[in-house]
XYZ file of C-alpha atoms in Angstrom:
658
model
C -42.948 25.833 26.274
C -41.335 24.440 23.162
C -41.065 20.962 24.712
C -44.652 21.138 25.949
C -45.855 21.817 22.434
C -43.848 18.887 21.147
C -45.350 16.595 23.790
C -48.887 17.890 22.963
C -48.299 17.112 19.248
C -46.874 13.705 20.116
C -49.872 12.881 22.451
C -52.228 13.937 19.663
C -50.792 11.563 17.186
C -50.434 8.816 19.773
C -54.118 8.616 20.443
C -55.029 9.155 16.795
C -52.664 6.307 15.690
C -50.852 8.710 13.293
C -47.734 10.872 13.121
C -49.002 13.315 10.570
C -49.632 16.268 12.977
C -46.140 16.344 14.419
C -43.999 19.131 13.307
C -40.607 17.434 13.407
C -38.831 20.629 12.097
C -39.497 22.070 15.650
C -37.331 19.471 17.285
C -33.929 20.790 18.560
C -30.714 19.748 16.887
C -27.715 18.579 18.780
C -24.330 19.538 17.172
C -22.029 17.668 19.460
C -20.173 14.476 18.428
C -20.339 12.608 21.654
C -23.683 10.771 21.450
C -23.600 7.210 22.851
C -20.753 6.129 25.157
C -17.604 8.033 26.030
C -15.355 5.580 27.884
C -12.426 5.945 30.044
C -11.074 3.712 32.823
C -12.190 6.238 35.407
C -15.707 7.005 34.178
C -18.106 6.292 31.349
C -20.358 9.043 30.050
C -23.574 8.155 28.354
C -25.635 10.544 26.130
C -28.813 10.079 24.093
C -31.052 12.426 22.127
C -34.747 12.247 23.005
C -36.366 15.721 22.922
C -39.872 14.446 23.626
C -38.895 12.283 26.708
C -40.043 13.254 30.201
C -37.540 10.927 31.696
C -34.659 8.619 30.694
C -32.775 5.712 32.307
C -29.585 3.856 31.772
C -29.887 0.187 32.796
C -26.662 -1.808 33.090
C -26.274 -5.644 33.084
C -23.492 -8.255 33.524
C -24.442 -10.011 30.189
C -25.346 -9.060 26.698
C -28.513 -11.193 26.892
C -30.691 -12.012 30.076
C -28.219 -11.900 33.012
C -28.390 -9.751 36.110
C -29.169 -6.079 36.256
C -26.135 -4.365 37.910
C -27.410 -0.805 38.053
C -29.998 1.622 36.966
C -29.220 5.379 36.593
C -31.441 8.320 36.168
C -30.342 10.430 33.277
C -30.392 14.236 33.603
C -31.994 16.404 30.899
C -29.694 18.937 29.120
C -30.047 21.364 26.250
C -31.121 20.449 22.719
C -32.906 17.235 23.642
C -29.886 15.545 25.357
C -30.123 13.204 28.310
C -26.794 12.293 30.040
C -25.421 10.411 32.956
C -21.797 9.764 34.107
C -20.970 6.448 35.868
C -17.807 6.624 37.917
C -15.224 3.891 37.926
C -14.266 1.427 35.255
C -17.296 -0.103 33.707
C -15.496 -2.204 31.162
C -17.123 -5.504 30.303
C -20.680 -4.405 31.483
C -23.607 -4.227 29.037
C -26.212 -1.424 28.843
C -29.450 -0.201 27.256
C -31.641 2.889 27.669
C -35.218 3.601 27.957
C -37.213 6.792 27.884
C -40.649 7.944 29.198
C -42.903 9.624 26.567
C -46.466 10.705 27.342
C -46.127 8.988 30.832
C -45.323 5.676 29.183
C -41.971 3.987 29.516
C -40.831 2.684 26.128
C -38.723 -0.431 25.513
C -35.111 -0.903 26.538
C -32.751 -0.423 23.501
C -29.124 0.362 22.745
C -28.735 3.897 21.477
C -28.343 4.258 17.573
C -24.663 5.140 18.155
C -23.749 1.936 19.887
C -20.292 0.768 18.688
C -19.842 -2.391 20.636
C -22.793 -4.783 21.223
C -23.479 -8.210 22.772
C -25.017 -11.268 21.194
C -27.944 -10.434 18.945
C -27.246 -6.758 19.363
C -29.902 -6.222 22.193
C -27.552 -4.501 24.474
C -24.438 -2.318 23.993
C -21.162 -3.113 25.719
C -18.747 -0.873 27.751
C -15.089 -1.510 26.473
C -11.944 0.234 25.267
C -11.978 0.154 21.422
C -8.222 0.175 21.314
C -8.130 -3.321 22.722
C -9.928 -4.442 19.529
C -7.099 -3.367 17.201
C -5.189 -6.313 15.729
C -1.400 -6.401 15.811
C 0.075 -3.699 13.472
C -3.330 -1.896 13.109
C -1.791 1.449 13.510
C 0.449 0.835 10.427
C -2.492 -0.310 8.356
C -2.713 1.484 4.946
C -5.040 1.360 1.945
C -3.485 0.307 -1.432
C -2.815 3.211 -3.736
C -5.792 4.191 -5.819
C -6.006 7.123 -8.279
C -9.136 7.553 -10.403
C -12.728 6.214 -9.785
C -12.836 4.611 -13.105
C -9.718 2.545 -12.226
C -11.978 0.549 -9.739
C -12.859 -3.040 -10.632
C -15.339 -4.092 -7.820
C -16.038 -7.596 -6.702
C -19.255 -8.123 -4.619
C -19.065 -10.934 -2.170
C -20.948 -12.167 0.921
C -18.852 -13.145 3.936
C -20.538 -16.503 4.449
C -20.727 -17.431 0.740
C -17.044 -16.970 0.272
C -15.911 -19.768 2.534
C -18.766 -21.923 3.782
C -18.580 -24.633 1.091
C -16.713 -27.822 1.980
C -14.547 -27.396 -1.121
C -13.365 -23.889 -0.183
C -10.228 -25.103 1.584
C -10.873 -22.468 4.248
C -10.869 -23.296 8.017
C -12.978 -20.477 9.467
C -16.037 -21.087 7.364
C -18.607 -18.322 7.199
C -16.502 -15.984 9.340
C -14.576 -12.780 8.965
C -11.408 -14.732 9.596
C -12.174 -17.002 6.656
C -11.302 -14.266 4.223
C -7.893 -13.568 6.075
C -6.725 -17.030 5.372
C -4.045 -17.178 2.567
C -2.911 -20.270 0.704
C -6.310 -21.834 0.559
C -7.203 -24.103 -2.534
C -9.894 -26.259 -3.967
C -9.465 -29.933 -4.514
C -7.649 -29.386 -7.786
C -5.131 -27.041 -6.170
C -6.603 -23.759 -7.489
C -6.680 -20.808 -5.282
C -9.869 -19.773 -3.308
C -10.919 -17.006 -0.980
C -8.678 -13.909 -0.747
C -5.894 -15.489 -2.951
C -8.526 -16.011 -5.716
C -9.692 -12.459 -5.514
C -6.134 -11.203 -5.722
C -5.305 -13.495 -8.619
C -8.367 -12.287 -10.528
C -6.905 -8.719 -10.325
C -9.874 -7.014 -8.452
C -9.180 -3.513 -6.915
C -12.090 -3.219 -4.520
C -13.916 -6.001 -2.607
C -17.508 -5.006 -1.996
C -18.741 -6.839 1.152
C -22.494 -7.396 1.550
C -23.778 -5.938 4.860
C -21.338 -6.553 7.629
C -22.926 -4.313 10.342
C -25.201 -5.950 13.011
C -28.295 -7.027 11.412
C -31.506 -8.562 12.789
C -32.409 -11.821 10.979
C -29.748 -14.125 12.276
C -29.889 -15.645 15.830
C -26.288 -15.291 16.982
C -26.944 -17.646 20.000
C -27.293 -20.593 17.475
C -24.473 -22.141 15.375
C -26.935 -23.604 12.794
C -27.016 -22.795 9.135
C -29.260 -19.676 9.216
C -28.558 -17.450 6.323
C -29.425 -13.845 5.228
C -27.942 -11.135 3.179
C -28.101 -8.719 5.894
C -30.280 -5.859 4.499
C -32.151 -5.650 7.753
C -30.184 -3.239 10.016
C -30.299 -3.436 13.742
C -27.085 -1.716 14.951
C -25.292 0.314 12.247
C -22.050 0.932 13.966
C -21.135 -2.570 15.086
C -20.118 -5.552 12.927
C -22.350 -8.636 12.637
C -21.907 -11.170 15.332
C -22.606 -14.301 13.249
C -19.349 -13.611 11.296
C -17.375 -13.659 14.466
C -15.915 -16.714 16.229
C -17.489 -15.331 19.544
C -20.664 -13.331 19.168
C -21.045 -12.750 22.872
C -17.934 -10.599 23.407
C -18.554 -7.392 21.458
C -14.811 -6.823 21.002
C -14.172 -10.137 19.077
C -16.350 -9.261 16.115
C -14.573 -5.861 15.886
C -11.051 -7.198 16.089
C -11.835 -9.920 13.503
C -13.398 -7.554 11.024
C -10.487 -5.260 11.368
C -8.155 -8.221 10.736
C -10.012 -8.960 7.475
C -9.607 -5.288 6.322
C -5.981 -5.250 7.319
C -5.305 -8.530 5.422
C -7.042 -7.266 2.311
C -5.009 -4.118 2.352
C -1.817 -6.136 2.715
C -2.849 -7.967 -0.499
C -3.518 -4.913 -2.485
C -7.321 -4.936 -2.099
C -9.504 -2.081 -1.030
C -12.762 -2.693 1.034
C -16.152 -1.327 0.341
C -18.927 -1.738 2.793
C -22.560 -2.259 1.715
C -24.543 0.144 3.938
C -28.348 0.192 4.440
C -29.441 3.582 5.902
C -32.662 3.675 4.005
C -34.780 1.504 6.379
C -34.495 -0.341 9.621
C -35.346 -4.027 10.328
C -37.683 -3.062 13.040
C -40.061 -0.118 12.870
C -42.092 0.822 15.954
C -39.568 -1.070 17.959
C -36.361 -0.008 16.491
C -33.598 1.768 18.457
C -34.422 4.956 16.754
C -38.251 4.917 17.280
C -37.981 3.811 20.941
C -35.974 6.897 21.724
C -37.627 9.497 19.494
C -40.953 8.119 18.098
C -41.613 8.922 14.442
C -38.803 11.369 14.027
C -36.231 9.275 12.020
C -38.832 8.041 9.481
C -40.882 9.569 6.742
C -44.605 9.591 7.024
C -47.179 9.074 4.326
C -50.129 11.391 3.875
C -52.297 9.218 6.041
C -49.767 9.747 8.860
C -48.297 6.204 8.898
C -44.856 5.057 8.086
C -44.122 5.653 4.381
C -42.479 2.626 2.568
C -40.369 3.485 -0.531
C -38.125 0.504 0.569
C -40.849 -2.187 0.572
C -39.387 -3.122 3.970
C -42.048 -1.497 6.180
C -40.415 2.031 6.598
C -38.076 4.612 5.053
C -35.729 6.813 7.013
C -35.851 10.625 6.700
C -32.394 11.663 5.574
C -33.467 15.214 5.113
C -34.173 15.623 8.939
C -31.112 17.079 10.726
C -30.581 14.360 13.243
C -30.801 11.409 10.853
C -28.613 13.287 8.303
C -26.133 13.714 11.282
C -26.360 9.978 12.133
C -25.705 8.865 8.506
C -22.735 11.123 8.248
C -21.159 10.257 11.629
C -21.714 6.593 11.073
C -19.956 6.533 7.766
C -17.080 8.682 9.041
C -16.750 6.265 12.015
C -16.305 3.123 9.701
C -13.656 5.106 7.753
C -11.789 6.341 10.796
C -12.174 3.270 13.069
C -12.139 0.468 10.499
C -10.225 1.990 7.589
C -12.862 1.194 5.013
C -12.324 2.398 1.422
C -15.831 2.985 0.312
C -19.482 2.578 0.569
C -22.179 1.095 -1.579
C -25.435 2.748 -0.423
C -28.490 0.487 -0.601
C -31.619 2.130 -2.237
C -29.732 5.343 -2.382
C -32.765 6.803 -4.178
C -34.481 7.091 -0.859
C -32.006 9.570 0.401
C -32.056 13.281 -0.452
C -29.315 14.775 -2.690
C -28.244 17.325 -0.158
C -27.493 14.702 2.581
C -25.603 12.432 0.035
C -23.442 15.408 -1.120
C -22.661 16.533 2.364
C -21.592 12.925 3.214
C -19.439 12.759 -0.020
C -17.778 16.167 0.808
C -16.846 15.093 4.356
C -15.836 11.593 3.457
C -13.536 12.893 0.652
C -12.009 15.362 2.962
C -11.270 12.461 5.450
C -10.237 10.132 2.637
C -9.697 11.640 -0.706
C -9.611 8.472 -2.718
C -12.833 6.913 -1.127
C -15.363 5.343 -3.474
C -19.099 5.982 -3.036
C -21.864 4.443 -5.147
C -25.340 3.273 -4.771
C -28.636 2.199 -6.158
C -30.274 5.161 -7.843
C -33.861 3.889 -7.306
C -36.339 2.935 -4.652
C -38.574 0.019 -4.237
C -41.771 2.030 -4.010
C -43.051 5.695 -3.974
C -41.753 8.176 -1.396
C -43.334 11.371 -0.100
C -40.132 13.199 -0.847
C -40.180 14.627 -4.288
C -38.078 12.910 -7.065
C -36.282 16.194 -7.830
C -34.490 16.265 -4.476
C -33.608 12.464 -4.106
C -30.515 10.581 -5.136
C -32.109 8.698 -8.062
C -30.196 7.868 -11.217
C -31.891 10.649 -13.256
C -30.208 13.029 -10.771
C -26.798 11.480 -10.959
C -25.400 14.662 -12.548
C -26.456 16.551 -9.389
C -24.337 14.201 -7.221
C -20.753 15.040 -6.017
C -18.423 12.236 -6.639
C -21.145 9.507 -6.186
C -21.821 6.821 -8.766
C -25.092 5.078 -9.485
C -25.741 1.646 -10.858
C -26.770 1.382 -14.494
C -29.769 -0.989 -14.800
C -29.730 0.209 -18.569
C -26.609 -1.772 -19.400
C -27.481 -4.576 -16.935
C -30.837 -5.389 -18.606
C -29.555 -4.421 -22.019
C -26.874 -7.171 -21.679
C -28.920 -10.046 -20.354
C -32.651 -8.971 -20.549
C -35.008 -7.502 -17.804
C -34.526 -8.821 -14.308
C -38.299 -8.664 -13.944
C -39.018 -10.791 -17.160
C -37.135 -13.947 -16.439
C -37.365 -15.387 -19.912
C -36.500 -12.182 -21.733
C -33.207 -12.148 -23.552
C -30.637 -9.369 -23.823
C -28.014 -8.390 -26.395
C -25.560 -11.072 -25.227
C -28.102 -13.759 -25.660
C -29.504 -12.788 -29.086
C -31.938 -9.963 -28.582
C -30.681 -7.691 -31.368
C -32.667 -4.648 -30.776
C -30.757 -3.838 -27.631
C -27.804 -2.171 -29.411
C -28.748 1.376 -28.293
C -28.930 0.223 -24.623
C -25.458 -1.351 -24.984
C -24.112 1.891 -26.558
C -25.648 3.809 -23.650
C -23.693 1.578 -21.200
C -20.470 1.663 -23.186
C -20.503 5.443 -22.927
C -21.336 5.247 -19.143
C -24.703 7.172 -19.464
C -22.681 10.251 -20.547
C -24.013 12.395 -23.415
C -22.819 10.948 -26.689
C -23.743 12.111 -30.244
C -24.268 8.590 -31.604
C -26.572 7.155 -28.944
C -30.287 7.158 -29.993
C -31.761 7.700 -26.473
C -35.326 7.085 -27.799
C -34.306 3.416 -28.201
C -32.556 2.925 -24.793
C -34.486 0.467 -22.694
C -35.081 2.722 -19.712
C -33.326 6.046 -19.636
C -34.381 8.304 -22.657
C -31.530 10.747 -21.857
C -27.988 10.678 -20.480
C -27.727 11.258 -16.654
C -24.164 11.155 -15.762
C -21.965 14.286 -16.091
C -18.752 12.082 -15.903
C -18.010 8.364 -16.368
C -16.999 8.106 -12.737
C -20.824 8.470 -11.830
C -21.802 5.128 -13.372
C -21.360 1.488 -12.204
C -21.272 -0.816 -15.249
C -22.556 -4.254 -14.415
C -24.665 -7.078 -15.584
C -25.309 -9.015 -12.338
C -25.113 -8.764 -8.542
C -26.458 -10.477 -5.432
C -30.091 -9.447 -6.457
C -32.091 -11.460 -8.926
C -30.578 -14.389 -10.861
C -26.881 -14.902 -11.316
C -25.781 -14.197 -14.840
C -25.459 -17.869 -15.670
C -28.998 -18.769 -14.291
C -30.530 -15.854 -16.190
C -28.995 -17.234 -19.399
C -30.186 -20.697 -18.637
C -33.698 -19.556 -18.024
C -33.859 -17.252 -21.039
C -32.044 -19.612 -23.520
C -33.258 -23.133 -22.445
C -32.721 -25.053 -25.538
C -29.166 -24.190 -26.686
C -25.949 -26.000 -26.230
C -23.985 -25.198 -23.041
C -20.938 -24.062 -25.004
C -23.048 -21.513 -26.848
C -24.388 -20.291 -23.496
C -20.846 -20.022 -22.163
C -19.969 -17.798 -25.161
C -22.901 -15.594 -24.209
C -21.669 -15.454 -20.655
C -18.238 -14.435 -21.889
C -19.701 -11.777 -24.217
C -21.771 -10.364 -21.249
C -18.799 -9.883 -19.107
C -16.675 -8.537 -22.000
C -19.207 -5.766 -22.463
C -18.952 -4.902 -18.720
C -15.187 -4.902 -18.725
C -14.709 -2.861 -22.025
C -17.448 -0.178 -21.092
C -16.558 3.224 -19.651
C -17.461 3.832 -16.003
C -16.665 1.766 -12.976
C -16.594 -2.055 -13.535
C -18.503 -4.302 -11.142
C -18.601 -8.160 -10.907
C -20.685 -10.493 -8.857
C -18.498 -13.058 -6.935
C -18.306 -16.240 -8.925
C -19.543 -14.871 -12.214
C -15.869 -15.393 -13.480
C -16.410 -19.080 -13.338
C -20.230 -19.174 -14.194
C -21.617 -19.323 -10.598
C -25.154 -20.608 -10.250
C -27.679 -20.487 -7.432
C -29.584 -23.409 -8.957
C -32.130 -21.049 -10.534
C -33.154 -19.364 -7.230
C -33.703 -15.656 -8.034
C -33.352 -13.707 -4.722
C -31.521 -16.031 -2.306
C -31.451 -13.861 0.813
C -33.109 -16.550 2.888
C -32.007 -19.613 1.004
C -29.640 -22.157 2.597
C -25.975 -22.629 1.878
C -26.692 -25.244 -0.643
C -27.841 -22.290 -2.845
C -25.755 -19.491 -1.752
C -22.266 -20.950 -1.125
C -19.683 -20.265 -3.743
C -18.898 -23.682 -5.365
C -15.123 -23.437 -5.634
C -15.036 -26.559 -7.904
C -16.580 -24.504 -10.639
C -13.346 -22.673 -10.902
C -11.716 -25.953 -12.153
C -14.747 -26.944 -14.287
C -14.816 -23.544 -15.978
C -11.110 -22.603 -15.817
C -11.167 -21.253 -19.374
C -13.843 -18.681 -18.421
C -11.923 -17.664 -15.245
C -8.661 -17.252 -17.305
C -10.568 -15.169 -19.857
C -12.054 -12.817 -17.390
C -8.750 -12.494 -15.586
C -7.020 -11.382 -18.822
C -9.793 -8.963 -19.669
C -9.314 -7.347 -16.195
C -5.576 -7.229 -16.758
C -6.149 -5.617 -20.177
C -8.589 -3.024 -18.639
C -6.033 -2.160 -16.005
C -3.267 -1.735 -18.471
C -5.251 0.426 -20.957
C -6.739 3.792 -19.795
C -8.787 4.105 -22.931
C -11.324 1.760 -21.260
C -11.612 3.860 -18.284
C -11.564 7.454 -19.381
C -12.241 10.142 -16.767
C -13.865 12.873 -18.891
C -17.218 12.943 -20.634
C -15.912 15.089 -23.479
C -13.322 12.405 -24.264
C -15.943 9.734 -24.429
C -18.087 11.925 -26.732
C -15.274 12.589 -29.179
C -13.055 9.605 -28.689
C -15.541 6.729 -29.097
C -16.967 6.246 -32.569
C -19.652 3.628 -33.269
C -19.560 1.968 -36.688
C -22.759 2.373 -38.654
C -24.491 0.125 -41.235
C -23.535 -3.103 -39.433
C -25.529 -6.263 -39.771
C -28.227 -6.878 -37.103
C -26.763 -7.958 -33.859
C -23.329 -6.690 -34.491
C -22.017 -3.634 -32.570
C -18.584 -2.118 -33.105
C -16.770 0.984 -31.884
C -13.307 2.552 -32.037
C -11.581 4.358 -29.112
C -9.056 7.062 -29.691
C -6.308 5.947 -27.210
C -4.333 9.160 -27.522
C -6.956 11.097 -25.408
C -6.086 8.943 -22.363
C -2.430 8.453 -23.124
C -2.864 4.805 -23.857
C -0.024 2.878 -25.660
C -2.614 1.594 -28.018
C -3.383 4.611 -30.201
C -6.455 3.006 -31.658
C -8.746 0.270 -30.319
C -11.471 -1.394 -32.237
C -14.082 -3.556 -30.236
C -16.693 -5.813 -31.869
C -19.535 -7.515 -29.996
C -21.490 -10.124 -32.089
C -24.684 -10.602 -30.167
C -26.269 -12.629 -32.878
C -26.392 -16.403 -33.464
C -24.760 -15.957 -36.851
C -21.148 -15.791 -37.874
C -20.411 -12.241 -39.156
C -17.645 -11.579 -41.578
C -16.179 -8.069 -41.197
C -13.720 -6.217 -43.341
C -10.825 -4.497 -41.516
C -9.516 -1.608 -43.551
C -5.961 -1.539 -42.200
C -3.561 -3.863 -40.376
C -4.533 -4.355 -36.748
C -3.155 -6.512 -33.958
C -5.637 -8.752 -32.100
C -5.766 -8.670 -28.345
C -9.077 -10.703 -28.032
C -10.345 -12.825 -31.005
C -13.743 -14.394 -30.687
C -13.723 -14.696 -26.831
C -10.123 -15.761 -26.763
C -7.117 -13.717 -25.534
C -4.580 -14.018 -28.302
C -0.850 -13.701 -28.667
C 0.069 -10.068 -28.456
C 1.682 -10.152 -31.999
C -1.181 -11.747 -33.945
C -1.934 -9.615 -36.976
C -5.266 -9.157 -38.651
C -4.694 -8.372 -42.332
C -7.983 -7.626 -43.941
C -11.036 -9.463 -42.530
C -12.400 -11.423 -39.596
C -15.160 -13.975 -39.138
C -16.835 -12.959 -35.970
C -18.317 -15.928 -34.333
C -21.731 -15.948 -32.645
C -21.864 -14.372 -29.170
C -18.337 -13.213 -29.231
C -16.067 -10.324 -28.381
C -13.093 -9.181 -30.458
C -10.612 -6.478 -29.531
C -8.121 -5.044 -32.065
C -5.607 -2.333 -31.624
C -2.987 -0.217 -33.399
C 0.103 1.120 -31.672
C 0.965 3.575 -34.487
């Protein structure tokens, strides 16, 4: 009777063109962990969840695309919406898809959402033994030691961008294997690829989407490009990054080799995951098996669209919550990943995100989880229950990006010509102070003057990602070019250094966009997700041209890693241990840090940011040592006696050991 009522509800919405009348809460929940394929050499068991189906079939092929159908199997209905079939014998190497019958109509053939191994373009799943995808020594792979979340220095990079340039010195251009190559250099003999990342001092490499996405035709070897925020198969790697996209095991083995190589070089790996929407809507793997269920509906009954991508997933519904959790656990267990960046995390509900965090931390206690605490549009789910940045304090061991400090530093990403503190907009001091204190409550921050948030939202500094640029919008250098068109390039270089100095001396978790350490440009293109390699490729010659900037950022990273005062772990230490100087000239911001609270060898630290175009003389009341003086890392013994002339757009860092 229950299934009959579900079918009646579905038929009602089918003929009305809406999904509003369906009560998805009436759908049964399956608690098993064996959806998809369970393979052994003697048999393969296939299970899907489709509680509204009146029939289901497994179709097998000899190829991942086109090819010959080798078998069709009627699946049997079981409890809780499950359909299953067992195929005897070793099916290794065959490809498969499912289709279900709903309201007397057979829907499209699709892989199930839990597909782990897929063929070219991800249209069919593949039967194989996952253990044969393990690279040599995989069983001994271990993540580098990592203690506190605020110790993380994240480097966001795109697989293709990293190596595709002719000056990368990398053989496997645009592939997973490109980032496994060591000893690669640019034309001037400077390190590129993984050696460069290691040299810079990064702790975590954030990889833009590496799961199987929809926009690239893997059958072609041409220069097609995309960031990958259009998910197709969530649990399989992207085939265009593999040397052979047709054999589903190759992409798995090569991605594992990348992760293993990173781990061997002291680098942890963060995956960028996109559970908030799917590339396809009506024709997605989810919707072709259980129409409507996995997505939220608007009040008209259509697909709601808080992602601006045509749909938004329903994380609060038990079977999508289950999918997200099992998918992320799978990437940790099978691929040894060390963290997740959750795209448009503000679409997801807090309860789901906290459950995921709880179980992932039980599986890997030092895992890093962070995401975008916003959406791209309105959602039917109330703000109060979603993982938006205003609710960061409700999240358990999950960080959010701070757009407050991002736009405070360089100006609004939506107003291209707008300046920020680092480029001379002097009224942004409170937004910078908000960022320095990692959105934690601080008695000296005037929240009424913060650009976006009018109150603190982080309970602890580990809940905030401090950054000023990422793959979205303009690169930092391009933003500075657009907003300061008539200034000398050296002045703009100082602005660039100041911007990154603010990021690397702020509390919270530091985050850098790949190439920003040598002033990467995308030739003024804002959102380059479909732009060619000529725009997106990292130009490794810039490392030679801007070697002074690279060296400066490398030394700042080293300074941050050596001094825990810049990465405190408790809100109360930030509130009492950071003191902002008052009555300073316009555009000058200064604060001291009590290093004793974090056990730092520097008992006191004094930081100056001059965001103005004027030289600012400042009196220093006692003897201090200079670690950084006007955007230059100094000799460790250099003494400052009584005063400093702070140059325009500069960072200065002083310290006392006693």
